[in-house]
mmCIF file of C-alpha atoms in Angstrom:
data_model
loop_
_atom_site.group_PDB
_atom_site.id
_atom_site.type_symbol
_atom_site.label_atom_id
_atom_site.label_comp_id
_atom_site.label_asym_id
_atom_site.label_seq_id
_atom_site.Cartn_x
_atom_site.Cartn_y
_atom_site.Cartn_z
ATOM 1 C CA UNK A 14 95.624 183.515 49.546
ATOM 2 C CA UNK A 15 96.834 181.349 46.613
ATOM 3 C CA UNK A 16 97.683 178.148 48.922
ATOM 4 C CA UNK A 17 98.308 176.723 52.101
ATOM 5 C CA UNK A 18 100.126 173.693 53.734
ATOM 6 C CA UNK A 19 99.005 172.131 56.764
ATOM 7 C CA UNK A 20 100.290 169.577 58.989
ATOM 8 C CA UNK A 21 98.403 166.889 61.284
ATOM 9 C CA UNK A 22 99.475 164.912 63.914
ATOM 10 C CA UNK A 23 97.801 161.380 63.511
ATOM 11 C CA UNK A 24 98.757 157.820 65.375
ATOM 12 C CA UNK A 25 98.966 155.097 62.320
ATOM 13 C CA UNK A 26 96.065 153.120 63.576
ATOM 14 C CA UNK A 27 93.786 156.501 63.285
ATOM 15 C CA UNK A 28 94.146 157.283 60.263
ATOM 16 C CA UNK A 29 93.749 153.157 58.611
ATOM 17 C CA UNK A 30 91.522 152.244 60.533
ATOM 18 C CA UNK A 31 89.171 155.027 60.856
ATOM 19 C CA UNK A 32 89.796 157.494 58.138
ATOM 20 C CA UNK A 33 90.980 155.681 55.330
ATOM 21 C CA UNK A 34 88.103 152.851 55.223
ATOM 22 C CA UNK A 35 85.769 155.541 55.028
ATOM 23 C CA UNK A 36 84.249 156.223 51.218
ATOM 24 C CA UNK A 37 85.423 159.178 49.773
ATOM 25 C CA UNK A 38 85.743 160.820 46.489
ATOM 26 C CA UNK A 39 87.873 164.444 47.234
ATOM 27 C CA UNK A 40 90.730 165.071 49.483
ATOM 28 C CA UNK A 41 88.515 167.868 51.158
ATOM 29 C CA UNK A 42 86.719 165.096 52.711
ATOM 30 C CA UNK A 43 90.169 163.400 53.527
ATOM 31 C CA UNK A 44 91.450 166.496 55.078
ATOM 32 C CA UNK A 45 88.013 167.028 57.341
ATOM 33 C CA UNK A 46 88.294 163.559 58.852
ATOM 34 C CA UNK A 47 92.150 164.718 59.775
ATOM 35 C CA UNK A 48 90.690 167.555 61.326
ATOM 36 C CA UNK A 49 88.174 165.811 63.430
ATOM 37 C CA UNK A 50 89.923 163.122 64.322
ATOM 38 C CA UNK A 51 93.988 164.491 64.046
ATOM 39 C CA UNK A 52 95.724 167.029 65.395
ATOM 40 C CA UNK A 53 96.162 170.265 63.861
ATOM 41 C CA UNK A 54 99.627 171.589 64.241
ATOM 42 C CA UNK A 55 99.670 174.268 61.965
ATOM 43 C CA UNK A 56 99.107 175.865 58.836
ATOM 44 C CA UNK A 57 100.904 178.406 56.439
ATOM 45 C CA UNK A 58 99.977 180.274 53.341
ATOM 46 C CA UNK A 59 101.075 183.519 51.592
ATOM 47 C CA UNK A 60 99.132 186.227 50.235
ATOM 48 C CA UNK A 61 100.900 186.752 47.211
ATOM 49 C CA UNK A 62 102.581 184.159 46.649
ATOM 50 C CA UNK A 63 101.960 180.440 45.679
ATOM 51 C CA UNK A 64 103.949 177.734 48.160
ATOM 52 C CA UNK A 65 103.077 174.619 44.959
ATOM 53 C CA UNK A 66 105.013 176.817 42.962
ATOM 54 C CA UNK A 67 107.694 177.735 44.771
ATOM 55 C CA UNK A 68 107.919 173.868 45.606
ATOM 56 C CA UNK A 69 107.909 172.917 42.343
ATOM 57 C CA UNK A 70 110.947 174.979 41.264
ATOM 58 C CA UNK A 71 112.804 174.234 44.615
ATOM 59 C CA UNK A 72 112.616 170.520 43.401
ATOM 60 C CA UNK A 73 113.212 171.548 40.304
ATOM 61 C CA UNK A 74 116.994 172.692 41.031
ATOM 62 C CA UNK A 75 117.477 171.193 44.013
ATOM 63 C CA UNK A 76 116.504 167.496 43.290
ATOM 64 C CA UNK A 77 114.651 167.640 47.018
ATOM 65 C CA UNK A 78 111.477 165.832 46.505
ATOM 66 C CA UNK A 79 109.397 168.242 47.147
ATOM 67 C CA UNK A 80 106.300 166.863 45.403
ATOM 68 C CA UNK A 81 105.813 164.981 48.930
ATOM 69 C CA UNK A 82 105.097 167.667 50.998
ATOM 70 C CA UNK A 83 102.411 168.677 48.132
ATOM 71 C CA UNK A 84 100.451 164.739 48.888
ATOM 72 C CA UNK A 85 102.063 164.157 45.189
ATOM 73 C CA UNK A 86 104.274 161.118 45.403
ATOM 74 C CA UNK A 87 104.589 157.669 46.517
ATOM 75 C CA UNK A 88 103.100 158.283 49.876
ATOM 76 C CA UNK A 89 100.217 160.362 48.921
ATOM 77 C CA UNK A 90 96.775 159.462 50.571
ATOM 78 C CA UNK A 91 93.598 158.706 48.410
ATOM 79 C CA UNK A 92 91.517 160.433 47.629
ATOM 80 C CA UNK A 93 93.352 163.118 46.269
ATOM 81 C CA UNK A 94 92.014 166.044 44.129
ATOM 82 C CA UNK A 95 90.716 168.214 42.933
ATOM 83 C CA UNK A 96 91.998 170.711 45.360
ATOM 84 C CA UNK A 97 93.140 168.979 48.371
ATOM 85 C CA UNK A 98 96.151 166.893 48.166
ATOM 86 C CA UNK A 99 97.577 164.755 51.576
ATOM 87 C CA UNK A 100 100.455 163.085 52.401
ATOM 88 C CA UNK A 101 102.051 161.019 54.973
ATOM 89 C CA UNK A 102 105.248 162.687 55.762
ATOM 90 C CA UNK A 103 108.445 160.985 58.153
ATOM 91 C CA UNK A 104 109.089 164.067 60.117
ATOM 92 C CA UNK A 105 113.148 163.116 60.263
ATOM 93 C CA UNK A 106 112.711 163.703 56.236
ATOM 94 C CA UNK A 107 111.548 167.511 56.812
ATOM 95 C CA UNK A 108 115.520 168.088 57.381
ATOM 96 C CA UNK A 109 115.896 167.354 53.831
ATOM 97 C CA UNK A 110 113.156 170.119 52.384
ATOM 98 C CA UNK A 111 114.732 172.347 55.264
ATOM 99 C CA UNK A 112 118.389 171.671 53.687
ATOM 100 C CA UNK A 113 117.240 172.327 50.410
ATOM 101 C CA UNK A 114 116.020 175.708 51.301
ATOM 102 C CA UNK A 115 119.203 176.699 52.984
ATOM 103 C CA UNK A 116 121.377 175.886 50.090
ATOM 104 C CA UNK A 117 119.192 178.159 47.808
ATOM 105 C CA UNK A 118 119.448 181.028 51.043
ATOM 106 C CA UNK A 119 123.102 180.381 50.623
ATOM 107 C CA UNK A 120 123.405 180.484 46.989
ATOM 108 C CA UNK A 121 122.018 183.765 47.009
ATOM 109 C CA UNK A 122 124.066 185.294 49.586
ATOM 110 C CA UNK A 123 127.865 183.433 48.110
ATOM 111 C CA UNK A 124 129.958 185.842 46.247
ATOM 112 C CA UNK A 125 132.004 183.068 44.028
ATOM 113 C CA UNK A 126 129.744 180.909 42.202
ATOM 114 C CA UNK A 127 130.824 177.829 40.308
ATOM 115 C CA UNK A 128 129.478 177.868 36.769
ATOM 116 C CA UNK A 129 126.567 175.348 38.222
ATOM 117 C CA UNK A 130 125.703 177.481 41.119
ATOM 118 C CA UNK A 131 125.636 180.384 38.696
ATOM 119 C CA UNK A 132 122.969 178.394 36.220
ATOM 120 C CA UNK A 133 121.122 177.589 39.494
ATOM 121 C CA UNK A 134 121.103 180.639 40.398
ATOM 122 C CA UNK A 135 120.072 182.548 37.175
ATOM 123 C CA UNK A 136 117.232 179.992 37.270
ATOM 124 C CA UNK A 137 116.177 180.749 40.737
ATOM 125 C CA UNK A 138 115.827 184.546 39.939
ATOM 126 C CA UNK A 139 114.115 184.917 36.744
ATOM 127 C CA UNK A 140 111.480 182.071 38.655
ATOM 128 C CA UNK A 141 111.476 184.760 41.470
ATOM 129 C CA UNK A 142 110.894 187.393 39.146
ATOM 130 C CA UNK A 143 108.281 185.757 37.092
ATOM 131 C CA UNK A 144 105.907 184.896 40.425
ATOM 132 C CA UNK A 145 107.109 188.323 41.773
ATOM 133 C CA UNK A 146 108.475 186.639 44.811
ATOM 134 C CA UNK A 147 109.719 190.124 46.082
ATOM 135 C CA UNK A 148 106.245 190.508 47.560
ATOM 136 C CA UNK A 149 107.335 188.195 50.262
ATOM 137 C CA UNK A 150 110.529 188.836 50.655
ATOM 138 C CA UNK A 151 110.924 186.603 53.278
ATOM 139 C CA UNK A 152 108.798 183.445 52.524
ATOM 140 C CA UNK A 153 112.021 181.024 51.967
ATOM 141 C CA UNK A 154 112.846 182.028 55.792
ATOM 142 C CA UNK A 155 109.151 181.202 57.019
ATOM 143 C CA UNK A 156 109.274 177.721 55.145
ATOM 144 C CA UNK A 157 112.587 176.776 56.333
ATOM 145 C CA UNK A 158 110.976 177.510 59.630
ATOM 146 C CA UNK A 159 107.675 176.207 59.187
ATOM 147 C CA UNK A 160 109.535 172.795 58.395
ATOM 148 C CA UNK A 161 111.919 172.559 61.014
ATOM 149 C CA UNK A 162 109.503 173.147 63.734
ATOM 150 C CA UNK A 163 108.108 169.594 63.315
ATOM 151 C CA UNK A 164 111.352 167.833 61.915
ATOM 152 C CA UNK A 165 111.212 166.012 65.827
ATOM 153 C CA UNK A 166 107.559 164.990 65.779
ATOM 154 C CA UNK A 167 106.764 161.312 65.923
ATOM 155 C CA UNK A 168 105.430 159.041 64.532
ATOM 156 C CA UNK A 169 104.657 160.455 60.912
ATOM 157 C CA UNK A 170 102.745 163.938 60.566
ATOM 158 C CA UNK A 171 100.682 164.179 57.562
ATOM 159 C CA UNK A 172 100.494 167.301 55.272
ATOM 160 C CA UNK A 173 97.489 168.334 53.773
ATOM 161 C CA UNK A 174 98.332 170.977 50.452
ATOM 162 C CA UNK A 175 95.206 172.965 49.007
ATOM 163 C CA UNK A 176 95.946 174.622 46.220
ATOM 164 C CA UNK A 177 92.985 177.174 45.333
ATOM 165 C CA UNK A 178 92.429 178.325 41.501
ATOM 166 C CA UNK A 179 94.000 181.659 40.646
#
């Protein structure tokens, strides 16, 4: 396993009031309070394949802030690190990761590419090629679906990224 995202369902007055105030130094600590006291959804990870990295190229050539989903930008929660990275996440916002993927599904599939899509493109596969994304062929497909099952939750879901050393 080289990663995993998880979600967590947790009301707002949960997680301030009786997670955050709590003294903590890693996001491992962060992430076992959302465990006790939150709501697992889910979780995903690939065997041979890293999810960070394919997020990082997605948003990359996409623009799509994927950093988010990682517990990496403006609505990260502290602690975060060294491992364990969380996030509160708007769950109406997922459709914009979701879209994101699609485009790349479709860019790879289109027949007459603009000389932009073609760049993107070129881009796209050599990153595939370099992390040997062939070894799960179908991991854009079971993010795009991971995603979109809790694009309707409410109020916020937070994601919890662990990204273990390689």
């Amino acid at each position: 396993m080289k990663d995993e995202l998880t979600f967590y369902a947790c009301d707002t007055k949960t997680l301030e009031e009786k997670i955050m105030t709590r003294d903590m130094v890693e996001g491992t600590e962060l992430a076992g309070h959302l465990e006790r006291l939150g709501q697992h959804l889910g979780t995903m990870y690939f065997n041979h394949v890293s999810i960070g990295d394919i997020f990082r190229e997605l948003e990359k050539l996409t623009g799509a802030p994927f950093k988010f989903l990682m517990g990496m930008g403006a609505r990260r929660l502290e602690p975060c690190g060294p491992i364990t990275y969380c996030g509160r996440q708007i769950p109406s916002e997922l459709g914009e990761f979701v879209f994101a993927i699609e485009n790349m599904q479709k860019l790879e599939r289109k027949a007459e590419l603009t000389d932009k899509e073609r760049d993107t493109l070129e881009k796209w596969t050599a990153f595939c090629e370099k992390i040997e994304l062939s070894k799960e062929p179908a991991c854009l497909e079971t993010l795009k679906k991971f995603l979109t099952k809790f694009k309707d939750r409410t109020p916020e879901l937070i994601s919890v990224y662990t990204r273990w050393s390689r």
